[in-house]
Coordinates of N, CA and C in Angstrom, one line a residue:
M1492 N 103.2 62.8 136.8 CA 103.0 63.1 135.3 C 101.4 62.6 134.8
P1493 N 101.1 64.1 134.4 CA 99.5 63.8 134.0 C 99.2 62.5 133.0
L1494 N 97.9 61.9 132.7 CA 97.6 60.8 132.1 C 96.4 61.1 131.4
Q1495 N 96.5 60.4 130.2 CA 94.8 60.3 129.5 C 94.9 59.2 128.9
L1496 N 94.1 58.6 129.1 CA 93.6 57.3 128.6 C 92.9 57.0 127.0
V1497 N 93.0 56.2 126.2 CA 92.1 56.1 125.0 C 91.9 55.1 124.7
F1498 N 90.3 54.4 124.8 CA 90.1 53.2 124.1 C 89.2 53.3 123.1
T1499 N 90.1 52.3 122.0 CA 89.0 52.2 120.6 C 87.7 51.4 121.1
W1500 N 86.8 51.5 120.4 CA 85.1 50.7 120.7 C 85.8 49.0 120.8
D1501 N 85.6 48.5 119.4 CA 86.0 46.8 119.0 C 87.1 46.7 119.9
G1502 N 86.1 45.7 120.8 CA 87.4 44.5 121.6 C 87.9 45.1 122.6
V1503 N 87.4 46.0 122.8 CA 87.8 47.0 124.2 C 86.6 47.2 125.2
V1504 N 86.0 48.1 124.7 CA 84.7 48.1 125.1 C 83.2 47.3 124.4
S1505 N 83.3 47.0 123.5 CA 82.5 46.0 123.1 C 83.1 45.1 122.5
D1506 N 82.4 43.5 121.9 CA 82.6 43.3 120.9 C 81.9 43.1 119.9
T1507 N 82.2 43.7 118.7 CA 81.5 43.8 117.8 C 81.5 43.7 116.2
V1508 N 82.3 42.6 116.2 CA 82.8 42.4 115.0 C 81.9 41.6 114.1
E1509 N 81.0 40.3 114.8 CA 80.1 39.9 114.6 C 78.6 40.6 113.9
M1510 N 78.5 41.6 114.9 CA 77.4 42.6 114.3 C 78.0 43.3 113.0
Q1511 N 78.8 44.1 113.5 CA 79.5 44.7 112.2 C 79.0 43.9 110.3
R1512 N 79.6 42.7 110.9 CA 79.2 41.7 109.5 C 78.5 41.6 109.2
K1513 N 77.3 41.4 109.6 CA 76.0 41.2 109.7 C 75.1 42.6 109.2
A1514 N 75.9 43.9 109.7 CA 75.2 45.0 109.3 C 76.1 45.1 107.8
W1515 N 77.1 45.1 107.3 CA 77.9 45.1 106.3 C 77.0 44.1 105.3
L1516 N 76.8 42.8 105.5 CA 76.2 42.1 104.7 C 74.7 43.0 104.4
Q1517 N 74.1 43.2 105.6 CA 72.8 43.6 105.4 C 72.8 45.1 104.0
L1518 N 74.0 45.7 104.5 CA 73.8 46.9 103.4 C 74.3 46.2 101.8
A1519 N 75.0 45.4 101.7 CA 75.5 44.9 100.4 C 73.7 44.1 100.0
E1520 N 73.1 43.3 100.4 CA 72.4 43.1 100.1 C 71.0 44.2 99.3
E1521 N 70.7 45.2 100.4 CA 70.1 46.1 99.9 C 70.7 47.1 98.5
E1522 N 71.8 47.2 98.4 CA 72.5 47.9 97.7 C 72.9 46.7 96.5
N1523 N 72.6 45.5 96.5 CA 73.2 44.6 95.3 C 74.8 44.5 95.0
F1524 N 75.4 44.7 96.2 CA 76.7 44.5 95.9 C 77.3 43.4 96.4
K1525 N 78.5 42.8 95.9 CA 79.0 41.7 96.1 C 79.4 41.8 97.7
W1526 N 79.6 41.0 98.2 CA 80.9 40.5 99.9 C 81.8 39.8 99.1
P1527 N 83.3 40.1 99.7 CA 84.1 39.7 98.9 C 84.5 38.2 99.7
E1528 N 84.6 37.1 99.2 CA 84.7 35.7 99.9 C 85.7 35.4 101.0
I1529 N 87.0 36.4 100.6 CA 88.2 36.4 101.9 C 87.8 37.9 102.4
E1530 N 87.3 37.9 103.8 CA 87.3 39.2 104.2 C 88.9 39.5 104.9
R1531 N 89.2 41.2 105.0 CA 90.3 41.3 105.6 C 89.9 42.0 106.7
P1532 N 90.7 42.1 107.8 CA 90.2 42.4 109.1 C 90.1 43.6 109.3
F1533 N 91.3 44.6 108.3 CA 91.0 45.9 108.4 C 89.7 46.5 107.7
L1534 N 88.9 45.7 106.9 CA 87.1 45.9 106.9 C 86.6 46.4 108.1
F1535 N 87.3 45.9 109.3 CA 86.4 46.3 110.6 C 87.2 47.4 111.4
E1536 N 88.1 47.6 110.6 CA 88.7 48.6 111.9 C 89.1 50.1 111.2
C1537 N 88.9 50.1 109.6 CA 88.7 51.4 109.3 C 87.3 52.0 109.3
T1538 N 87.2 53.3 108.6 CA 85.8 54.2 108.4 C 85.1 53.5 107.3
P1539 N 84.1 53.8 107.4 CA 83.4 52.9 106.1 C 83.5 53.4 105.0
E1540 N 83.5 54.7 104.7 CA 84.1 55.5 103.6 C 85.1 54.9 103.0
R1541 N 86.2 54.6 103.9 CA 87.5 54.1 103.3 C 87.5 52.2 103.2
A1542 N 86.6 51.6 104.0 CA 86.5 50.7 103.6 C 85.6 50.4 102.0
I1543 N 84.6 51.5 101.8 CA 84.0 51.1 100.6 C 84.7 51.3 99.7
T1544 N 85.3 52.2 99.8 CA 86.0 53.2 98.4 C 87.3 52.2 98.1
E1545 N 88.3 51.6 99.3 CA 89.6 51.2 98.6 C 89.4 49.8 99.4
I1546 N 88.4 49.1 99.9 CA 88.9 47.6 100.0 C 87.7 47.0 99.3
L1547 N 86.4 46.8 99.5 CA 85.2 46.7 98.9 C 85.4 47.2 97.6
Y1548 N 85.9 48.1 96.9 CA 85.4 48.9 95.8 C 84.2 48.8 95.3
W1549 N 83.3 49.0 96.0 CA 82.2 49.2 95.5 C 81.8 50.5 94.7
T1550 N 82.3 51.8 95.4 CA 82.6 53.1 94.1 C 83.8 53.6 94.6
R1551 N 84.0 54.6 93.7 CA 84.6 55.7 94.0 C 84.1 57.0 94.4
D1552 N 82.9 57.1 94.2 CA 82.1 58.4 94.3 C 82.3 58.8 96.0
F1553 N 83.0 59.2 96.7 CA 83.2 59.5 98.1 C 81.5 60.1 98.6
A1554 N 80.8 60.8 97.8 CA 79.4 61.7 98.5 C 78.3 59.6 98.3
Y1555 N 78.6 59.0 97.6 CA 78.2 58.0 97.6 C 78.4 57.3 98.4
A1556 N 79.7 57.1 98.7 CA 80.2 56.1 99.6 C 79.8 56.9 101.3
R1557 N 79.8 57.9 101.8 CA 79.5 58.7 102.7 C 78.0 58.3 102.7
K1558 N 77.1 58.6 101.9 CA 75.6 58.2 101.9 C 75.9 56.6 102.5
L1559 N 76.1 55.6 101.8 CA 76.3 54.2 102.4 C 76.9 54.0 103.8
G1560 N 77.5 55.0 104.0 CA 78.3 54.5 105.5 C 76.8 55.2 106.5
W1561 N 76.4 55.9 106.4 CA 75.1 56.8 107.1 C 74.4 55.4 107.3
R1562 N 74.0 54.9 106.2 CA 73.0 53.7 105.9 C 73.4 52.3 107.0
L1563 N 74.9 52.3 106.7 CA 75.7 51.1 107.6 C 75.4 51.3 108.8
A1564 N 75.5 52.9 109.4 CA 75.5 53.0 110.8 C 73.8 53.0 111.6
E1565 N 73.0 53.2 110.6 CA 71.7 52.7 111.1 C 71.5 51.4 111.2
I1566 N 72.0 50.5 110.1 CA 71.6 49.3 110.6 C 72.6 48.7 111.6
Y1567 N 73.5 49.4 112.1 CA 74.7 48.9 113.2 C 73.8 49.0 114.5
T1568 N 73.2 50.3 114.4 CA 72.8 50.9 115.6 C 71.6 49.9 115.9
E1569 N 70.7 49.5 114.9 CA 69.4 48.4 115.2 C 69.7 47.2 115.7
L1570 N 70.6 46.9 115.4 CA 71.7 45.1 115.7 C 72.4 45.5 117.0
F1571 N 72.7 46.4 117.5 CA 73.5 47.3 118.6 C 72.8 46.6 119.6
E1572 N 71.7 48.0 119.6 CA 70.6 47.9 120.4 C 70.0 46.6 120.7
A1573 N 69.9 45.8 120.2 CA 69.2 44.4 120.2 C 69.8 43.5 121.0
I1574 N 71.5 43.1 120.8 CA 72.3 41.9 121.1 C 73.6 42.3 122.0
A1575 N 73.9 43.8 122.1 CA 74.9 44.2 122.5 C 75.4 44.3 124.2
E1576 N 76.5 43.6 124.6 CA 77.1 43.8 126.2 C 78.5 44.6 126.1
P1577 N 78.1 45.6 127.5 CA 80.0 45.7 127.4 C 81.2 44.1 127.9
K1578 N 82.4 44.1 127.6 CA 83.2 43.6 127.6 C 83.5 43.6 129.1
P1579 N 83.4 42.2 129.6 CA 83.7 41.8 130.8 C 85.1 42.8 131.6
G1580 N 85.4 43.7 132.6 CA 86.0 44.4 132.9 C 86.0 45.4 132.8
I1581 N 85.6 45.9 131.9 CA 85.6 47.4 131.4 C 84.9 48.6 132.1
K1582 N 83.6 48.2 132.3 CA 82.8 49.3 133.8 C 83.6 49.6 134.9
H1583 N 84.1 48.0 135.4 CA 85.1 48.5 136.4 C 86.4 49.1 136.5
W1584 N 87.1 48.9 135.1 CA 88.3 49.5 135.0 C 88.0 51.4 134.7
L1585 N 86.8 52.0 134.3 CA 86.6 53.0 134.1 C 86.1 53.4 135.1
T1586 N 85.2 52.8 136.1 CA 85.0 53.4 137.4 C 86.3 53.4 138.1
N1587 N 87.1 52.6 137.8 CA 88.4 52.6 139.0 C 89.3 54.1 138.6
V1588 N 89.8 53.9 137.1 CA 90.2 55.3 136.7 C 89.9 56.6 137.0
S1589 N 88.4 56.1 136.8 CA 88.1 57.7 136.9 C 87.8 58.2 138.0
Q1590 N 88.5 57.4 139.4 CA 88.0 58.3 141.0 C 89.7 58.9 141.0
Y1591 N 90.4 58.6 140.2 CA 92.0 59.5 139.7 C 91.7 60.9 138.9
G1592 N 90.4 60.9 138.5 CA 90.2 62.3 137.8 C 91.2 62.2 136.2
I1593 N 91.2 61.0 135.9 CA 92.0 60.9 134.2 C 91.6 60.8 133.5
P1594 N 91.6 61.7 132.8 CA 90.7 61.9 131.2 C 90.4 60.3 130.6
R1595 N 89.5 60.3 129.9 CA 89.0 59.0 129.2 C 88.8 59.8 127.6
A1596 N 88.9 58.6 126.4 CA 88.1 59.1 125.5 C 88.0 57.5 124.8
V1597 N 86.5 57.6 123.5 CA 86.6 56.5 123.1 C 86.9 56.9 121.5
V1598 N 87.0 55.9 121.1 CA 87.4 55.9 119.8 C 86.2 55.0 118.8
S1599 N 85.2 55.5 118.0 CA 84.8 54.5 117.1 C 84.4 55.1 115.8
N1600 N 84.3 54.3 114.7 CA 83.7 54.6 113.7 C 82.2 54.5 113.7
M1601 N 81.5 54.6 114.2 CA 80.1 55.0 114.3 C 79.8 56.2 114.1
S1602 N 78.7 57.0 114.2 CA 78.5 58.1 114.0 C 78.1 58.3 115.8
R1603 N 77.9 59.6 116.0 CA 78.2 60.1 117.3 C 76.7 60.0 117.7
Q1604 N 75.7 59.9 117.1 CA 74.4 59.4 118.0 C 74.2 58.0 118.5
S1605 N 74.8 56.9 117.4 CA 75.2 55.6 117.8 C 76.0 55.4 118.5
V1606 N 77.3 56.4 119.0 CA 77.4 56.0 120.1 C 77.0 56.3 121.5
H1607 N 76.7 57.5 121.2 CA 75.7 58.1 122.5 C 74.6 57.2 122.9
N1608 N 74.3 56.3 122.1 CA 72.8 55.8 122.2 C 74.0 54.0 122.9
S1609 N 74.7 53.8 122.3 CA 75.2 52.3 122.7 C 75.7 52.6 124.0
L1610 N 76.7 53.7 124.5 CA 77.1 54.2 125.6 C 76.1 54.0 126.7
D1611 N 74.9 54.5 126.5 CA 73.3 54.3 127.1 C 72.8 53.1 127.6
K1612 N 73.0 52.1 126.6 CA 72.7 50.5 126.6 C 73.5 49.8 127.2
L1613 N 75.1 50.2 126.9 CA 76.3 49.2 127.9 C 76.1 50.1 129.1
G1614 N 75.6 51.4 129.4 CA 75.7 51.9 131.4 C 76.8 52.8 131.3
L1615 N 77.0 53.0 130.3 CA 79.1 54.2 130.0 C 78.7 54.9 129.7
S1616 N 77.5 56.0 129.7 CA 77.4 57.2 129.3 C 77.9 58.4 129.8
Q1617 N 78.1 58.0 131.2 CA 79.2 59.1 132.2 C 80.7 58.8 132.3
M1618 N 81.2 57.7 131.3 CA 82.4 57.3 131.7 C 83.7 57.8 130.7
F1619 N 83.0 58.8 129.8 CA 84.1 59.1 128.5 C 83.9 60.3 128.9
D1620 N 85.1 61.3 128.7 CA 85.1 62.9 128.6 C 84.7 63.1 127.1
S1621 N 85.3 62.7 126.1 CA 85.2 63.0 124.6 C 85.3 61.4 123.6
L1622 N 84.7 62.3 122.6 CA 84.7 60.8 121.7 C 84.9 61.2 120.5
V1623 N 85.5 60.3 119.9 CA 86.1 60.3 118.2 C 85.4 59.8 117.3
V1624 N 84.4 60.3 116.4 CA 83.3 59.5 115.9 C 83.4 59.7 114.5
A1625 N 82.4 59.3 113.7 CA 82.3 59.4 111.8 C 82.7 61.0 111.8
E1626 N 81.7 61.4 112.4 CA 81.7 63.1 112.2 C 82.7 63.5 112.5
D1627 N 83.5 63.2 113.1 CA 85.5 63.9 112.8 C 86.4 64.0 111.7
D1628 N 85.7 62.6 110.5 CA 86.4 62.4 109.4 C 87.9 62.0 109.5
M1629 N 87.9 61.5 110.2 CA 89.7 60.9 111.0 C 90.0 59.6 110.3
D1630 N 90.4 59.8 109.1 CA 90.5 58.1 108.2 C 91.6 57.5 108.3
T1631 N 92.5 57.7 109.4 CA 93.5 56.7 109.8 C 93.3 56.5 111.3
C1632 N 94.3 55.4 111.6 CA 94.0 55.2 113.0 C 94.9 56.0 114.0
A1633 N 95.9 56.7 113.2 CA 97.1 57.9 114.0 C 96.1 59.4 114.0
S1634 N 95.1 59.2 113.1 CA 94.5 60.7 113.1 C 93.3 60.7 114.1
Q1635 N 92.6 59.2 114.4 CA 92.0 59.3 115.5 C 92.2 59.5 116.6
L1636 N 93.7 58.4 116.9 CA 94.1 59.1 118.5 C 94.7 60.3 118.6
L1637 N 95.3 61.3 117.9 CA 96.0 62.3 117.7 C 94.2 63.3 118.4
S1638 N 93.4 62.8 117.5 CA 92.4 63.9 117.9 C 91.8 63.6 119.0
A1639 N 91.3 62.4 119.9 CA 91.1 61.7 121.0 C 92.5 62.9 122.4
S1640 N 93.9 62.8 121.6 CA 94.8 63.5 122.5 C 94.3 65.2 122.7
L1641 N 94.1 65.3 121.3 CA 93.6 66.9 121.2 C 92.5 67.3 122.1
K1642 N 91.4 66.6 122.0 CA 90.3 66.6 122.8 C 90.0 66.6 124.4
L1643 N 91.3 65.8 124.7 CA 91.5 65.6 126.1 C 92.3 66.6 126.4
G1644 N 93.1 67.5 125.8 CA 93.9 68.3 126.1 C 95.3 68.0 126.4
R1645 N 95.5 67.0 126.4 CA 97.2 66.8 126.6 C 98.1 66.1 125.5
R1646 N 99.5 66.1 125.7 CA 99.9 65.5 124.8 C 100.0 64.0 124.2
P1647 N 100.4 63.5 123.4 CA 100.1 62.2 122.9 C 101.2 61.5 123.9
K1648 N 102.6 62.1 124.4 CA 103.1 61.2 124.7 C 102.6 61.1 126.6
Q1649 N 101.5 61.6 126.9 CA 101.2 61.5 128.0 C 100.0 60.3 128.0
C1650 N 99.4 59.8 126.8 CA 98.6 58.7 126.6 C 98.5 57.4 126.4
V1651 N 97.7 56.3 127.2 CA 97.5 55.5 127.2 C 96.6 54.9 125.9
T1652 N 97.1 54.1 125.1 CA 95.8 53.5 124.1 C 95.4 52.3 124.4
F1653 N 93.9 51.9 124.8 CA 93.9 50.4 125.0 C 92.8 49.9 123.6
T1654 N 93.3 49.1 122.8 CA 92.9 48.5 121.6 C 93.2 46.8 121.3
S1655 N 92.2 46.2 120.7 CA 92.4 45.0 120.2 C 92.8 44.7 118.7
S1656 N 93.8 45.9 118.4 CA 93.9 45.9 116.8 C 95.5 46.2 116.9
P1657 N 96.2 45.2 116.1 CA 97.6 45.4 116.0 C 98.1 46.9 115.2
Q1658 N 97.4 46.9 114.3 CA 97.3 48.1 113.3 C 97.1 49.5 114.5
M1659 N 96.1 49.5 115.4 CA 96.2 50.8 116.3 C 97.2 50.9 117.4
V1660 N 98.0 49.5 117.7 CA 99.0 49.4 118.4 C 100.4 50.1 117.9
T1661 N 100.7 49.7 116.8 CA 101.4 50.7 115.6 C 100.9 52.4 115.9
A1662 N 99.6 52.2 115.2 CA 99.9 54.0 115.4 C 99.8 54.6 116.2
A1663 N 99.8 54.0 117.7 CA 99.8 54.5 118.6 C 101.2 55.1 119.3
H1664 N 102.3 53.8 118.6 CA 104.0 54.1 119.3 C 104.1 55.2 118.1
N1665 N 103.5 54.9 117.0 CA 103.7 56.2 116.0 C 103.5 57.8 116.7
C1666 N 102.7 58.0 117.3 CA 102.2 59.0 117.9 C 103.0 59.4 118.9
T1667 N 103.7 58.5 119.7 CA 104.5 58.4 120.6 C 103.9 58.1 121.9
M1668 N 102.6 57.4 121.8 CA 101.9 56.8 122.9 C 102.3 55.7 123.8
K1669 N 102.0 55.2 124.6 CA 101.9 53.9 125.5 C 100.8 53.1 124.6
A1670 N 100.7 51.4 124.6 CA 99.7 50.9 124.1 C 99.4 49.6 124.9
I1671 N 98.0 49.4 125.4 CA 97.9 48.4 125.8 C 97.2 47.2 125.1
G1672 N 97.6 46.1 124.6 CA 96.8 45.3 123.7 C 95.7 44.2 124.3
V1673 N 94.4 44.3 124.2 CA 93.4 43.3 124.8 C 92.9 42.4 123.7
I1674 N 93.6 41.2 124.2 CA 93.6 39.9 123.3 C 92.0 39.6 123.3
G1675 N 91.6 39.1 122.1 CA 90.6 38.9 121.6 C 89.9 38.7 120.1
M1676 N 90.0 39.5 119.3 CA 90.1 39.3 117.9 C 91.2 39.0 117.5
Y1677 N 92.7 39.3 118.3 CA 94.0 38.7 117.6 C 94.5 38.0 119.1
K1678 N 95.2 37.1 119.0 CA 96.4 36.4 119.8 C 97.2 37.5 120.4
H1679 N 97.7 36.7 121.4 CA 98.8 37.5 121.9 C 99.9 37.8 121.6
Y1680 N 100.3 36.7 120.2 CA 101.4 37.3 119.5 C 101.2 38.4 118.6
D1681 N 99.8 38.2 117.9 CA 99.6 39.5 116.9 C 99.8 40.7 117.7
L1682 N 99.4 40.7 118.9 CA 100.1 42.4 120.0 C 101.1 42.1 120.7
K1683 N 102.0 41.5 120.3 CA 103.4 41.6 121.0 C 104.0 42.8 121.0
H1684 N 103.9 43.8 120.0 CA 104.3 44.7 119.9 C 103.5 45.9 121.0
A1685 N 103.1 45.5 121.5 CA 102.3 46.2 122.3 C 103.1 46.4 123.9
D1686 N 103.2 47.8 124.0 CA 103.9 47.9 125.7 C 103.3 46.7 126.5
M1687 N 102.0 46.3 126.5 CA 101.1 45.6 127.4 C 100.3 44.8 126.9
T1688 N 99.6 43.7 127.7 CA 98.4 43.0 126.4 C 97.9 42.0 128.3
C1689 N 96.8 41.6 127.6 CA 95.8 41.3 128.8 C 94.7 40.8 128.1
A1690 N 94.0 39.8 128.7 CA 93.0 38.8 128.3 C 92.0 40.2 128.4
S1691 N 92.0 40.5 129.9 CA 90.8 41.5 130.0 C 91.3 42.4 131.2
L1692 N 90.3 43.6 131.0 CA 91.0 44.7 131.8 C 90.4 44.5 133.3
N1693 N 90.1 43.3 133.8 CA 89.9 43.2 135.0 C 91.6 43.1 135.4
E1694 N 92.5 42.5 135.0 CA 94.0 42.0 135.3 C 94.8 43.4 135.5
L1695 N 94.3 44.2 135.2 CA 94.9 46.0 135.5 C 94.5 46.6 136.9
S1696 N 95.8 47.2 136.7 CA 95.6 47.8 138.1 C 96.2 49.5 137.6
I1697 N 96.0 50.4 138.1 CA 96.7 52.0 138.3 C 98.3 51.8 138.5
I1698 N 98.6 50.9 139.0 CA 100.4 50.5 139.2 C 101.0 50.3 138.0
N1699 N 100.0 49.4 136.9 CA 100.6 48.9 135.6 C 100.4 49.9 134.9
L1700 N 99.6 51.2 134.8 CA 99.7 52.4 134.2 C 101.1 53.0 134.6
R1701 N 101.4 52.9 135.5 CA 102.3 54.0 136.1 C 103.8 53.3 135.7
R1702 N 104.0 51.9 135.4 CA 105.2 51.1 135.6 C 104.9 51.1 133.5
L1703 N 104.2 51.1 132.9 CA 104.7 52.0 131.6 C 105.4 53.0 131.6
F1704 N 105.5 54.0 132.2 CA 106.0 55.3 132.2 C 107.7 55.5 133.1
A1705 N 108.1 54.2 133.5 CA 109.1 54.0 135.1 C 110.2 54.0 133.9
A1706 N 110.5 53.5 132.9 CA 111.7 53.3 132.3 C 112.5 55.0 131.3
E1707 N 110.7 55.7 131.4 CA 111.0 57.5 131.3 C 111.0 57.9 132.5
N1708 N 111.2 57.2 133.6 CA 110.9 58.4 134.5 C 109.8 59.4 134.8
Q1709 N 109.0 58.8 134.4 CA 107.8 59.2 134.2 C 106.4 59.1 135.3
F1710 N 106.6 59.1 135.7 CA 106.0 58.3 137.3 C 104.6 59.4 137.2
M1711 N 103.5 58.9 137.5 CA 102.6 59.5 137.7 C 101.9 59.5 139.4
D1712 N 101.9 60.8 139.6 CA 101.3 61.1 140.9 C 99.9 61.3 140.9
L1713 N 99.5 59.9 141.6 CA 98.1 60.1 141.8 C 97.2 60.8 142.7
R1714 N 98.4 61.6 143.5 CA 97.6 62.5 144.4 C 97.6 63.6 143.5
K1715 N 98.3 64.0 142.5 CA 97.8 65.0 141.8 C 96.9 64.8 140.5
E1716 N 96.6 63.5 140.4 CA 95.5 63.2 139.5 C 93.8 63.5 140.1
R1717 N 93.5 63.2 141.2 CA 92.8 63.2 141.8 C 91.6 64.3 141.9
V1718 N 91.2 64.4 141.7 CA 90.0 65.7 141.6 C 89.5 66.2 142.6

């Protein structure tokens, strides 16, 4: 069975929640906005425009929210370039699956330029075939995943999503995709509805991917996947 892999950025490619928080706090200070006393995790998982208009309620003006979103991306990129590093196991796993010619996409709420710069810094610039980024205007988890599937040229049911977010696991299933939950920001219990969970991508092998489709007799022929 032809296969494609989609990776969400935060908690899978790199741990960036603390950097996101710092970027948001700096933006709030620059614009004199109030930061909520209780943070909602979804704040760090949705697009900046949606967070600004529907969670933080800083404005209902989408054009202004878009402007704030671009400023947030600038702050985030500056912080990222200073301290970010890849998650353990991600580089090895991407190298491994690339040997079989399996298409790979990454989903991020950052701008395209920010993603390119970040991948360069992490040493992963050649590891992804497609990007789904802020400019794609995908405002839900499901639309981001479907966009990744479309860009890779495969049906959603042929896709495995790697994510640390329970909401993205649900979105993957709603799109008929398989989902592997990476424990970190959320515990194993929060990700229990994933098809598989792992603490690190170092724990995975190609056989794990094959077994995800075993119940449906959709076995992957690795010989056909090789380039």
